[in-house]
């Protein structure tokens, strides 16, 4: 690795000050599972590394007035261990569980996964299906936006060099919304997704209400399958409807052929995984309805 | 140069290293603890696995300075002068390793697992080892050794096994 100056930020305010001071010569170190790999192979690197991994104010997982707030520095393991998340959104636990392996999940952070912004990121689809928002801190204060707007392209987010992703918020209206995540990779461990899918929905009088489908690894960034969503909204919950939604989702994705899989294979996976994610979310929704009736 | 101090295998250790030094290089080159191996150097193979504050991590993906004030356990910290750790003993008894390069990482992943789950299922063991690549012996005998050492660590007799 090339030499750099190393500074520690104890909280987000200190991190912001360091970013303002050093400008674009800075790289932020959170979990390091992507950054260190990049630094080892880069011919020219940043002059300063700001280590935010000990910024306690960015690690909290809590319910706030806005919804479920997950600090950007929560590690994938911490998300898997959080009782709050386990109770409310097991799909987020499932998604975290498919990332890398134990060692990398202990280091890697949710914020880091989003900021690195590879198309196959496993933490993206569930959050997008739950219409998550992100909070960004900058010199002019904080701003919030939907996670879908945060992603700009492969390895590119809307963040400016002096800005920091602070937390991820699942809005109040979606707390407890049934959601399911599925991933298909070439192996269970240490494998990038060929396709990953998350579906969230409510079931009302046996019809789909606010169905949301998010697809990963099949477009430049994690995408919503809005045509499939529109097809389902207000429609009766039937196996045929879910199968058709899978077909529509496969049609609106833009998968590529690479050494892992062909675009055609990925389209087939999207259709099947979307259908299964919907079926599982429906089961959750029906279980919830029964629970309420009791 | 940056000065770092941490607990390594129970002892306080200090070194002065350039900030770009990984924890793995600190352990191997400065503390002469060569049990953790340099394999892929990008966090895929798990040969560099050490336990930091109770959690297994890739030492190649941590800067040495990030371990400041933390407690690091390497394979050298498991056995005593007279006795192997039960996991090491089981790996030896069951011939779970061939070349042994992945061994320190595998055994530390197993240690972290058993510290949290004393009676893991086969699936939980496989999951715990998914970040440790073995390219010679395979995993069957490792899994058997981990089940065996789990029994011993829970206080059961080793003889009841098999």
Short mmCIF file of N, CA and C in Angstrom, two decimals, chain A residues 1-6 29-34 36-37 40 49 51 53-54 59 75 77-78 80-81 97 100-107 188-190, chain B residues 2 19-22 41-46 49 55-63 65-70 105 109 123 127-133:
data_model
loop_
_atom_site.label_atom_id
_atom_site.label_comp_id
_atom_site.label_asym_id
_atom_site.label_seq_id
_atom_site.Cartn_x
_atom_site.Cartn_y
_atom_site.Cartn_z
N UNK A 1 0.83 -1.20 0.00
CA UNK A 1 0.00 0.00 0.00
C UNK A 1 0.87 1.25 0.00
N UNK A 2 0.42 2.26 -0.73
CA UNK A 2 1.14 3.53 -0.74
C UNK A 2 0.93 4.25 0.59
N UNK A 3 1.88 5.12 0.91
CA UNK A 3 1.81 5.82 2.19
C UNK A 3 0.65 6.82 2.21
N UNK A 4 0.07 7.00 3.37
CA UNK A 4 -0.96 8.04 3.55
C UNK A 4 -0.91 8.51 4.99
N UNK A 5 -1.57 9.65 5.21
CA UNK A 5 -1.71 10.15 6.57
C UNK A 5 -2.99 9.55 7.14
N UNK A 6 -2.99 9.16 8.40
CA UNK A 6 -4.14 8.49 9.00
C UNK A 6 -4.68 9.32 10.16
N UNK A 29 -12.49 5.71 5.69
CA UNK A 29 -12.37 4.30 6.05
C UNK A 29 -13.48 3.94 7.04
N UNK A 30 -14.36 3.04 6.63
CA UNK A 30 -15.42 2.56 7.55
C UNK A 30 -15.08 1.13 7.92
N UNK A 31 -15.62 0.15 7.18
CA UNK A 31 -15.27 -1.24 7.47
C UNK A 31 -13.95 -1.66 6.83
N UNK A 32 -13.59 -1.01 5.74
CA UNK A 32 -12.30 -1.28 5.10
C UNK A 32 -12.29 -2.47 4.17
N UNK A 33 -13.39 -3.22 4.09
CA UNK A 33 -13.36 -4.45 3.29
C UNK A 33 -13.28 -4.14 1.79
N UNK A 34 -13.76 -2.99 1.37
CA UNK A 34 -13.58 -2.57 -0.02
C UNK A 34 -12.37 -1.65 -0.14
N UNK A 36 -9.55 -1.16 1.60
CA UNK A 36 -8.19 -1.69 1.69
C UNK A 36 -7.81 -2.47 0.44
N UNK A 37 -8.79 -3.19 -0.11
CA UNK A 37 -8.53 -3.92 -1.36
C UNK A 37 -8.18 -2.93 -2.46
N UNK A 40 -4.69 -1.33 -1.95
CA UNK A 40 -3.58 -2.24 -2.22
C UNK A 40 -3.26 -2.31 -3.71
N UNK A 49 -6.36 9.34 5.06
CA UNK A 49 -7.44 8.41 5.36
C UNK A 49 -8.11 8.87 6.65
N UNK A 51 -10.47 7.70 9.38
CA UNK A 51 -11.06 6.48 9.92
C UNK A 51 -12.27 6.83 10.76
N UNK A 53 -14.45 4.46 11.70
CA UNK A 53 -14.99 3.22 12.23
C UNK A 53 -15.27 3.29 13.74
N UNK A 54 -14.75 4.31 14.42
CA UNK A 54 -15.04 4.43 15.86
C UNK A 54 -16.02 5.56 16.17
N UNK A 59 -23.44 4.45 14.63
CA UNK A 59 -23.60 2.99 14.72
C UNK A 59 -24.98 2.56 15.21
N UNK A 75 -22.34 -2.67 11.36
CA UNK A 75 -21.76 -3.73 10.52
C UNK A 75 -22.86 -4.72 10.13
N UNK A 77 -22.82 -7.81 10.65
CA UNK A 77 -23.04 -8.69 11.81
C UNK A 77 -23.94 -8.03 12.84
N UNK A 78 -23.73 -6.72 13.05
CA UNK A 78 -24.57 -6.01 14.03
C UNK A 78 -26.02 -5.96 13.56
N UNK A 80 -27.40 -8.32 11.74
CA UNK A 80 -27.91 -9.68 11.95
C UNK A 80 -28.22 -9.93 13.42
N UNK A 81 -27.47 -9.27 14.32
CA UNK A 81 -27.64 -9.51 15.76
C UNK A 81 -28.68 -8.59 16.40
N UNK A 97 -26.84 -11.61 5.87
CA UNK A 97 -26.23 -12.94 6.00
C UNK A 97 -25.61 -13.41 4.68
N UNK A 100 -20.56 -11.67 1.74
CA UNK A 100 -19.22 -12.16 2.07
C UNK A 100 -19.23 -13.38 2.96
N UNK A 101 -18.51 -13.30 4.07
CA UNK A 101 -18.47 -14.38 5.06
C UNK A 101 -18.35 -13.72 6.43
N UNK A 102 -18.30 -14.56 7.47
CA UNK A 102 -18.32 -14.03 8.84
C UNK A 102 -17.30 -12.91 9.04
N UNK A 103 -16.06 -13.16 8.58
CA UNK A 103 -14.98 -12.19 8.83
C UNK A 103 -15.26 -10.83 8.19
N UNK A 104 -15.75 -10.86 6.96
CA UNK A 104 -16.02 -9.59 6.28
C UNK A 104 -17.30 -8.94 6.83
N UNK A 105 -18.26 -9.76 7.30
CA UNK A 105 -19.47 -9.18 7.88
C UNK A 105 -19.17 -8.50 9.22
N UNK A 106 -18.14 -8.98 9.90
CA UNK A 106 -17.76 -8.35 11.17
C UNK A 106 -17.09 -6.99 10.96
N UNK A 107 -16.51 -6.80 9.79
CA UNK A 107 -15.83 -5.54 9.49
C UNK A 107 -16.71 -4.62 8.67
N UNK A 188 -22.79 -20.45 -1.72
CA UNK A 188 -23.46 -19.77 -0.60
C UNK A 188 -22.55 -18.70 0.01
N UNK A 189 -21.25 -19.03 0.17
CA UNK A 189 -20.35 -18.09 0.82
C UNK A 189 -19.48 -17.38 -0.19
N UNK A 190 -19.07 -16.14 0.14
CA UNK A 190 -18.10 -15.40 -0.66
C UNK A 190 -18.48 -15.33 -2.12
N UNK B 2 3.30 5.61 13.18
CA UNK B 2 2.26 5.75 14.20
C UNK B 2 2.49 4.69 15.27
N UNK B 19 1.28 4.07 8.83
CA UNK B 19 -0.17 3.87 8.90
C UNK B 19 -0.70 2.85 7.89
N UNK B 20 0.01 2.67 6.77
CA UNK B 20 -0.51 1.76 5.75
C UNK B 20 -0.22 0.29 6.07
N UNK B 21 0.35 0.01 7.24
CA UNK B 21 0.62 -1.37 7.65
C UNK B 21 -0.68 -2.07 8.02
N UNK B 22 -0.90 -3.26 7.48
CA UNK B 22 -2.11 -3.99 7.89
C UNK B 22 -1.86 -4.66 9.24
N UNK B 41 -4.82 -11.79 0.43
CA UNK B 41 -4.62 -10.37 0.78
C UNK B 41 -5.78 -9.47 0.37
N UNK B 42 -6.93 -10.05 0.04
CA UNK B 42 -8.10 -9.23 -0.28
C UNK B 42 -9.37 -9.69 0.46
N UNK B 43 -9.20 -10.51 1.51
CA UNK B 43 -10.37 -10.86 2.32
C UNK B 43 -11.22 -11.99 1.80
N UNK B 44 -10.70 -12.78 0.88
CA UNK B 44 -11.48 -13.91 0.37
C UNK B 44 -11.14 -15.24 1.03
N UNK B 45 -9.85 -15.46 1.34
CA UNK B 45 -9.41 -16.81 1.68
C UNK B 45 -9.47 -17.13 3.17
N UNK B 46 -9.40 -16.13 4.02
CA UNK B 46 -9.51 -16.37 5.46
C UNK B 46 -8.27 -16.92 6.13
N UNK B 49 -7.23 -14.99 9.25
CA UNK B 49 -8.25 -14.76 10.28
C UNK B 49 -7.64 -14.68 11.68
N UNK B 55 -14.39 -11.15 17.89
CA UNK B 55 -14.97 -11.41 16.57
C UNK B 55 -13.89 -11.78 15.55
N UNK B 56 -14.13 -12.85 14.78
CA UNK B 56 -13.16 -13.19 13.74
C UNK B 56 -13.19 -12.15 12.62
N UNK B 57 -12.01 -11.72 12.21
CA UNK B 57 -11.90 -10.74 11.12
C UNK B 57 -10.72 -11.13 10.22
N UNK B 58 -10.69 -10.56 9.02
CA UNK B 58 -9.55 -10.75 8.13
C UNK B 58 -8.48 -9.73 8.54
N UNK B 59 -7.34 -10.21 9.05
CA UNK B 59 -6.29 -9.28 9.48
C UNK B 59 -5.69 -8.52 8.30
N UNK B 60 -5.91 -9.02 7.07
CA UNK B 60 -5.39 -8.33 5.89
C UNK B 60 -6.26 -7.15 5.53
N UNK B 61 -7.47 -7.08 6.08
CA UNK B 61 -8.38 -5.98 5.74
C UNK B 61 -8.50 -4.96 6.87
N UNK B 62 -7.63 -5.08 7.87
CA UNK B 62 -7.63 -4.09 8.96
C UNK B 62 -6.28 -3.43 8.97
N UNK B 63 -6.27 -2.13 9.17
CA UNK B 63 -4.99 -1.45 9.40
C UNK B 63 -4.55 -1.76 10.82
N UNK B 65 -3.28 0.22 12.86
CA UNK B 65 -3.70 1.32 13.74
C UNK B 65 -5.16 1.18 14.17
N UNK B 66 -5.96 0.44 13.39
CA UNK B 66 -7.36 0.24 13.78
C UNK B 66 -7.50 -0.70 14.97
N UNK B 67 -6.44 -1.45 15.26
CA UNK B 67 -6.49 -2.37 16.40
C UNK B 67 -6.05 -1.69 17.69
N UNK B 68 -5.75 -0.41 17.61
CA UNK B 68 -5.34 0.35 18.80
C UNK B 68 -6.33 0.11 19.96
N UNK B 69 -5.78 -0.33 21.09
CA UNK B 69 -6.60 -0.51 22.30
C UNK B 69 -7.47 -1.75 22.29
N UNK B 70 -7.39 -2.54 21.22
CA UNK B 70 -8.26 -3.72 21.14
C UNK B 70 -7.51 -4.97 21.58
N UNK B 105 -6.51 -20.05 10.53
CA UNK B 105 -7.74 -19.28 10.29
C UNK B 105 -8.98 -20.11 10.57
N UNK B 109 -11.78 -19.39 13.42
CA UNK B 109 -13.20 -19.24 13.07
C UNK B 109 -14.04 -20.20 13.92
N UNK B 123 -24.91 -27.01 9.77
CA UNK B 123 -25.09 -25.84 8.91
C UNK B 123 -24.44 -24.61 9.53
N UNK B 127 -21.47 -22.47 7.86
CA UNK B 127 -21.60 -21.02 7.70
C UNK B 127 -20.39 -20.32 8.33
N UNK B 128 -19.97 -20.80 9.50
CA UNK B 128 -18.83 -20.17 10.18
C UNK B 128 -17.54 -20.35 9.40
N UNK B 129 -17.45 -21.40 8.61
CA UNK B 129 -16.23 -21.67 7.84
C UNK B 129 -16.30 -21.15 6.40
N UNK B 130 -17.40 -20.48 6.05
CA UNK B 130 -17.57 -20.09 4.64
C UNK B 130 -16.53 -19.04 4.22
N UNK B 131 -15.89 -18.40 5.17
CA UNK B 131 -14.85 -17.44 4.82
C UNK B 131 -13.45 -18.00 4.97
N UNK B 132 -13.33 -19.32 5.06
CA UNK B 132 -12.01 -19.95 5.17
C UNK B 132 -11.87 -20.99 4.07
N UNK B 133 -11.01 -20.69 3.12
CA UNK B 133 -10.87 -21.61 1.99
C UNK B 133 -9.79 -22.65 2.25
#
